[in-house]
PDB file of C-alpha atoms in Angstrom:
ATOM      1  CA  UNK A   1    -151.313   1.709 162.897  1.00  0.00           C
ATOM      2  CA  UNK A   2    -150.582   2.964 166.285  1.00  0.00           C
ATOM      3  CA  UNK A   3    -147.140   4.476 166.806  1.00  0.00           C
ATOM      4  CA  UNK A   4    -144.574   2.593 168.935  1.00  0.00           C
ATOM      5  CA  UNK A   5    -144.231   5.609 171.045  1.00  0.00           C
ATOM      6  CA  UNK A   6    -148.026   5.462 171.920  1.00  0.00           C
ATOM      7  CA  UNK A   7    -148.441   1.668 172.123  1.00  0.00           C
ATOM      8  CA  UNK A   8    -145.474   1.236 174.457  1.00  0.00           C
ATOM      9  CA  UNK A   9    -145.617   4.433 176.322  1.00  0.00           C
ATOM     10  CA  UNK A  10    -145.369   2.919 179.828  1.00  0.00           C
ATOM     11  CA  UNK A  11    -142.434   0.587 178.710  1.00  0.00           C
ATOM     12  CA  UNK A  12    -140.541   3.561 177.187  1.00  0.00           C
ATOM     13  CA  UNK A  13    -140.975   5.607 180.382  1.00  0.00           C
ATOM     14  CA  UNK A  14    -139.686   2.709 182.421  1.00  0.00           C
ATOM     15  CA  UNK A  15    -136.624   2.479 180.071  1.00  0.00           C
ATOM     16  CA  UNK A  16    -135.956   6.206 180.219  1.00  0.00           C
ATOM     17  CA  UNK A  17    -135.784   6.093 184.037  1.00  0.00           C
ATOM     18  CA  UNK A  18    -132.816   3.662 183.603  1.00  0.00           C
ATOM     19  CA  UNK A  19    -131.089   5.980 180.966  1.00  0.00           C
ATOM     20  CA  UNK A  20    -128.065   8.045 181.845  1.00  0.00           C
ATOM     21  CA  UNK A  21    -129.632  10.706 179.979  1.00  0.00           C
ATOM     22  CA  UNK A  22    -128.405  12.716 176.906  1.00  0.00           C
ATOM     23  CA  UNK A  23    -124.672  13.391 177.112  1.00  0.00           C
ATOM     24  CA  UNK A  24    -122.827  15.937 175.092  1.00  0.00           C
ATOM     25  CA  UNK A  25    -120.533  13.868 172.961  1.00  0.00           C
ATOM     26  CA  UNK A  26    -116.819  14.921 173.413  1.00  0.00           C
ATOM     27  CA  UNK A  27    -113.437  13.421 172.274  1.00  0.00           C
ATOM     28  CA  UNK A  28    -113.505  11.807 175.783  1.00  0.00           C
ATOM     29  CA  UNK A  29    -116.641   9.797 175.546  1.00  0.00           C
ATOM     30  CA  UNK A  30    -117.086   8.703 171.853  1.00  0.00           C
ATOM     31  CA  UNK A  31    -117.124   5.045 173.111  1.00  0.00           C
ATOM     32  CA  UNK A  32    -120.421   4.516 174.863  1.00  0.00           C
ATOM     33  CA  UNK A  33    -120.659   1.175 176.631  1.00  0.00           C
ATOM     34  CA  UNK A  34    -124.176  -0.317 176.639  1.00  0.00           C
ATOM     35  CA  UNK A  35    -126.517   0.229 179.462  1.00  0.00           C
ATOM     36  CA  UNK A  36    -127.855  -3.260 179.934  1.00  0.00           C
ATOM     37  CA  UNK A  37    -130.568  -2.149 182.295  1.00  0.00           C
ATOM     38  CA  UNK A  38    -132.372  -0.810 179.301  1.00  0.00           C
ATOM     39  CA  UNK A  39    -132.244  -3.937 177.190  1.00  0.00           C
ATOM     40  CA  UNK A  40    -135.134  -5.867 178.928  1.00  0.00           C
ATOM     41  CA  UNK A  41    -137.534  -3.098 177.978  1.00  0.00           C
ATOM     42  CA  UNK A  42    -136.465  -3.091 174.248  1.00  0.00           C
ATOM     43  CA  UNK A  43    -136.547  -6.884 174.130  1.00  0.00           C
ATOM     44  CA  UNK A  44    -140.142  -6.914 175.507  1.00  0.00           C
ATOM     45  CA  UNK A  45    -141.133  -4.643 172.570  1.00  0.00           C
ATOM     46  CA  UNK A  46    -139.333  -6.944 170.171  1.00  0.00           C
ATOM     47  CA  UNK A  47    -140.773 -10.146 171.509  1.00  0.00           C
ATOM     48  CA  UNK A  48    -144.242  -8.862 171.070  1.00  0.00           C
ATOM     49  CA  UNK A  49    -143.573  -7.786 167.339  1.00  0.00           C
ATOM     50  CA  UNK A  50    -141.128 -10.275 165.976  1.00  0.00           C
ATOM     51  CA  UNK A  51    -142.507 -13.224 163.846  1.00  0.00           C
ATOM     52  CA  UNK A  52    -142.219 -16.520 165.898  1.00  0.00           C
ATOM     53  CA  UNK A  53    -139.994 -18.186 163.248  1.00  0.00           C
ATOM     54  CA  UNK A  54    -137.519 -15.241 163.026  1.00  0.00           C
ATOM     55  CA  UNK A  55    -133.944 -16.348 163.342  1.00  0.00           C
ATOM     56  CA  UNK A  56    -130.537 -15.761 162.139  1.00  0.00           C
ATOM     57  CA  UNK A  57    -129.498 -18.008 159.273  1.00  0.00           C
ATOM     58  CA  UNK A  58    -125.920 -19.128 158.792  1.00  0.00           C
ATOM     59  CA  UNK A  59    -124.981 -18.728 162.557  1.00  0.00           C
ATOM     60  CA  UNK A  60    -121.746 -20.561 161.528  1.00  0.00           C
ATOM     61  CA  UNK A  61    -120.609 -17.588 159.461  1.00  0.00           C
ATOM     62  CA  UNK A  62    -121.063 -15.305 162.466  1.00  0.00           C
ATOM     63  CA  UNK A  63    -119.180 -17.830 164.673  1.00  0.00           C
ATOM     64  CA  UNK A  64    -116.349 -17.933 162.218  1.00  0.00           C
ATOM     65  CA  UNK A  65    -116.297 -14.099 162.032  1.00  0.00           C
ATOM     66  CA  UNK A  66    -116.158 -13.903 165.837  1.00  0.00           C
ATOM     67  CA  UNK A  67    -113.330 -16.496 165.973  1.00  0.00           C
ATOM     68  CA  UNK A  68    -111.347 -14.427 163.415  1.00  0.00           C
ATOM     69  CA  UNK A  69    -111.972 -11.221 165.563  1.00  0.00           C
ATOM     70  CA  UNK A  70    -110.833 -12.931 168.738  1.00  0.00           C
ATOM     71  CA  UNK A  71    -107.663 -14.246 167.098  1.00  0.00           C
ATOM     72  CA  UNK A  72    -106.701 -10.555 166.476  1.00  0.00           C
ATOM     73  CA  UNK A  73    -108.067 -10.141 162.871  1.00  0.00           C
ATOM     74  CA  UNK A  74    -109.633  -6.799 162.050  1.00  0.00           C
ATOM     75  CA  UNK A  75    -113.395  -7.531 161.340  1.00  0.00           C
ATOM     76  CA  UNK A  76    -116.323  -5.501 160.276  1.00  0.00           C
ATOM     77  CA  UNK A  77    -119.841  -6.621 160.051  1.00  0.00           C
ATOM     78  CA  UNK A  78    -121.903  -4.488 157.746  1.00  0.00           C
ATOM     79  CA  UNK A  79    -125.691  -4.763 158.116  1.00  0.00           C
ATOM     80  CA  UNK A  80    -128.301  -3.040 156.052  1.00  0.00           C
ATOM     81  CA  UNK A  81    -129.970  -0.609 158.144  1.00  0.00           C
ATOM     82  CA  UNK A  82    -133.592   0.499 157.767  1.00  0.00           C
ATOM     83  CA  UNK A  83    -134.504   1.531 161.343  1.00  0.00           C
ATOM     84  CA  UNK A  84    -133.216   2.051 164.861  1.00  0.00           C
ATOM     85  CA  UNK A  85    -134.660  -1.310 165.753  1.00  0.00           C
ATOM     86  CA  UNK A  86    -132.311  -3.213 163.381  1.00  0.00           C
ATOM     87  CA  UNK A  87    -129.483  -3.486 165.793  1.00  0.00           C
ATOM     88  CA  UNK A  88    -131.804  -4.423 168.780  1.00  0.00           C
ATOM     89  CA  UNK A  89    -133.467  -7.074 166.816  1.00  0.00           C
ATOM     90  CA  UNK A  90    -130.159  -8.482 165.441  1.00  0.00           C
ATOM     91  CA  UNK A  91    -128.751  -8.639 168.987  1.00  0.00           C
ATOM     92  CA  UNK A  92    -131.946 -10.195 170.274  1.00  0.00           C
ATOM     93  CA  UNK A  93    -131.802 -12.972 167.768  1.00  0.00           C
ATOM     94  CA  UNK A  94    -128.256 -13.575 168.533  1.00  0.00           C
ATOM     95  CA  UNK A  95    -128.966 -13.837 172.112  1.00  0.00           C
ATOM     96  CA  UNK A  96    -131.808 -16.386 171.330  1.00  0.00           C
ATOM     97  CA  UNK A  97    -129.357 -18.567 169.247  1.00  0.00           C
ATOM     98  CA  UNK A  98    -127.573 -19.764 172.477  1.00  0.00           C
ATOM     99  CA  UNK A  99    -124.113 -19.391 174.177  1.00  0.00           C
ATOM    100  CA  UNK A 100    -122.302 -18.698 170.998  1.00  0.00           C
ATOM    101  CA  UNK A 101    -124.854 -16.121 169.965  1.00  0.00           C
ATOM    102  CA  UNK A 102    -124.636 -14.399 173.350  1.00  0.00           C
ATOM    103  CA  UNK A 103    -120.827 -14.170 173.163  1.00  0.00           C
ATOM    104  CA  UNK A 104    -121.108 -12.603 169.652  1.00  0.00           C
ATOM    105  CA  UNK A 105    -123.788 -10.133 170.809  1.00  0.00           C
ATOM    106  CA  UNK A 106    -121.716  -9.015 173.755  1.00  0.00           C
ATOM    107  CA  UNK A 107    -118.741  -8.352 171.437  1.00  0.00           C
ATOM    108  CA  UNK A 108    -120.579  -6.044 168.987  1.00  0.00           C
ATOM    109  CA  UNK A 109    -119.814  -2.394 169.095  1.00  0.00           C
ATOM    110  CA  UNK A 110    -122.026  -0.327 166.727  1.00  0.00           C
ATOM    111  CA  UNK A 111    -121.106   2.815 164.895  1.00  0.00           C
ATOM    112  CA  UNK A 112    -123.700   5.426 165.696  1.00  0.00           C
ATOM    113  CA  UNK A 113    -124.167   8.888 164.491  1.00  0.00           C
ATOM    114  CA  UNK A 114    -123.949  11.714 166.885  1.00  0.00           C
ATOM    115  CA  UNK A 115    -127.712  12.584 166.540  1.00  0.00           C
ATOM    116  CA  UNK A 116    -128.746   9.398 168.317  1.00  0.00           C
ATOM    117  CA  UNK A 117    -127.065  10.522 171.469  1.00  0.00           C
ATOM    118  CA  UNK A 118    -128.407  14.071 171.317  1.00  0.00           C
ATOM    119  CA  UNK A 119    -131.749  14.353 169.540  1.00  0.00           C
ATOM    120  CA  UNK A 120    -134.602  12.851 171.585  1.00  0.00           C
ATOM    121  CA  UNK A 121    -134.720  11.181 174.892  1.00  0.00           C
ATOM    122  CA  UNK A 122    -136.381   8.081 173.587  1.00  0.00           C
ATOM    123  CA  UNK A 123    -134.012   7.693 170.814  1.00  0.00           C
ATOM    124  CA  UNK A 124    -131.057   8.376 173.047  1.00  0.00           C
ATOM    125  CA  UNK A 125    -132.366   5.652 175.566  1.00  0.00           C
ATOM    126  CA  UNK A 126    -132.807   3.123 172.927  1.00  0.00           C
ATOM    127  CA  UNK A 127    -129.265   3.819 171.486  1.00  0.00           C
ATOM    128  CA  UNK A 128    -127.760   3.729 174.968  1.00  0.00           C
ATOM    129  CA  UNK A 129    -128.809   0.254 175.559  1.00  0.00           C
ATOM    130  CA  UNK A 130    -126.097  -1.054 173.198  1.00  0.00           C
ATOM    131  CA  UNK A 131    -122.338  -0.444 173.041  1.00  0.00           C
ATOM    132  CA  UNK A 132    -121.386   2.117 170.365  1.00  0.00           C
ATOM    133  CA  UNK A 133    -118.748   4.299 168.983  1.00  0.00           C
ATOM    134  CA  UNK A 134    -120.204   7.705 168.021  1.00  0.00           C
ATOM    135  CA  UNK A 135    -119.261   9.452 164.923  1.00  0.00           C
ATOM    136  CA  UNK A 136    -119.997  12.801 163.415  1.00  0.00           C
ATOM    137  CA  UNK A 137    -121.369  11.741 159.917  1.00  0.00           C
ATOM    138  CA  UNK A 138    -120.297  13.523 156.862  1.00  0.00           C
ATOM    139  CA  UNK A 139    -123.987  14.193 155.981  1.00  0.00           C
ATOM    140  CA  UNK A 140    -124.341  16.121 159.171  1.00  0.00           C
ATOM    141  CA  UNK A 141    -121.233  18.170 158.284  1.00  0.00           C
ATOM    142  CA  UNK A 142    -122.714  18.821 154.862  1.00  0.00           C
ATOM    143  CA  UNK A 143    -125.934  19.980 156.465  1.00  0.00           C
ATOM    144  CA  UNK A 144    -123.992  22.312 158.748  1.00  0.00           C
ATOM    145  CA  UNK A 145    -122.186  23.901 155.765  1.00  0.00           C
ATOM    146  CA  UNK A 146    -125.476  24.579 154.074  1.00  0.00           C
ATOM    147  CA  UNK A 147    -127.372  25.774 157.224  1.00  0.00           C
ATOM    148  CA  UNK A 148    -125.013  27.802 159.347  1.00  0.00           C
ATOM    149  CA  UNK A 149    -124.678  31.370 158.431  1.00  0.00           C
ATOM    150  CA  UNK A 150    -122.018  32.289 161.005  1.00  0.00           C
ATOM    151  CA  UNK A 151    -118.519  31.462 159.626  1.00  0.00           C
ATOM    152  CA  UNK A 152    -116.955  31.295 163.110  1.00  0.00           C
ATOM    153  CA  UNK A 153    -119.649  29.066 164.526  1.00  0.00           C
ATOM    154  CA  UNK A 154    -119.352  26.783 161.341  1.00  0.00           C
ATOM    155  CA  UNK A 155    -115.578  26.592 161.758  1.00  0.00           C
ATOM    156  CA  UNK A 156    -115.762  25.589 165.482  1.00  0.00           C
ATOM    157  CA  UNK A 157    -118.393  22.914 164.653  1.00  0.00           C
ATOM    158  CA  UNK A 158    -116.266  21.648 161.787  1.00  0.00           C
ATOM    159  CA  UNK A 159    -113.282  21.424 164.260  1.00  0.00           C
ATOM    160  CA  UNK A 160    -115.431  19.592 166.744  1.00  0.00           C
ATOM    161  CA  UNK A 161    -116.661  17.092 164.100  1.00  0.00           C
ATOM    162  CA  UNK A 162    -113.194  16.402 163.062  1.00  0.00           C
ATOM    163  CA  UNK A 163    -111.913  15.971 166.562  1.00  0.00           C
ATOM    164  CA  UNK A 164    -114.837  13.646 167.437  1.00  0.00           C
ATOM    165  CA  UNK A 165    -114.156  11.433 164.421  1.00  0.00           C
ATOM    166  CA  UNK A 166    -110.425  11.303 165.028  1.00  0.00           C
ATOM    167  CA  UNK A 167    -111.212  10.259 168.787  1.00  0.00           C
ATOM    168  CA  UNK A 168    -113.593   7.510 167.458  1.00  0.00           C
ATOM    169  CA  UNK A 169    -110.841   6.096 165.134  1.00  0.00           C
ATOM    170  CA  UNK A 170    -108.436   6.187 168.069  1.00  0.00           C
ATOM    171  CA  UNK A 171    -111.051   4.431 170.335  1.00  0.00           C
ATOM    172  CA  UNK A 172    -111.820   1.850 167.668  1.00  0.00           C
ATOM    173  CA  UNK A 173    -108.098   0.838 167.448  1.00  0.00           C
ATOM    174  CA  UNK A 174    -108.063   0.504 171.265  1.00  0.00           C
ATOM    175  CA  UNK A 175    -111.314  -1.516 171.231  1.00  0.00           C
ATOM    176  CA  UNK A 176    -110.136  -3.918 168.607  1.00  0.00           C
ATOM    177  CA  UNK A 177    -107.722  -5.444 171.177  1.00  0.00           C
ATOM    178  CA  UNK A 178    -110.067  -5.372 174.135  1.00  0.00           C
ATOM    179  CA  UNK A 179    -113.383  -6.887 172.891  1.00  0.00           C
ATOM    180  CA  UNK A 180    -113.903 -10.231 171.168  1.00  0.00           C
TER     181      UNK A 180
END
């Protein structure tokens, strides 16, 4: 099977041209609003690969969750996650479900590990298309502890990871009242 990066090379190059580029994640930019200029490129890939009868079942449950969120209730949608296309496909299917789905899709803010914003220009571009809060996952911290030999550098990175995660929690609290 041909890799997506080869099959959709031209589409990916066009999407990257709309990217803001890799940003160093700091405590000041843990909330990354979606870059809607990239979405049509991703949706073209999804449209070509999604089974024609793909849909979201039980939209009524998502509508109810969105209503609870809009009324001020704290809501969390936990989706099983196998690939970096899971969120784009979910949002694509929501948008295809009509006005309620579009409203719900526009209110979603994903939680994304810091590596999605700093590892690879293609991954960064695809992640950038959707609004997200960036976290420094504990597994990344664990890897640092095992891999870093310089105690001072480790301490600095541990401080950075804690600061980013505190800033993300603060931004989450602020976003709960703004989006929905």
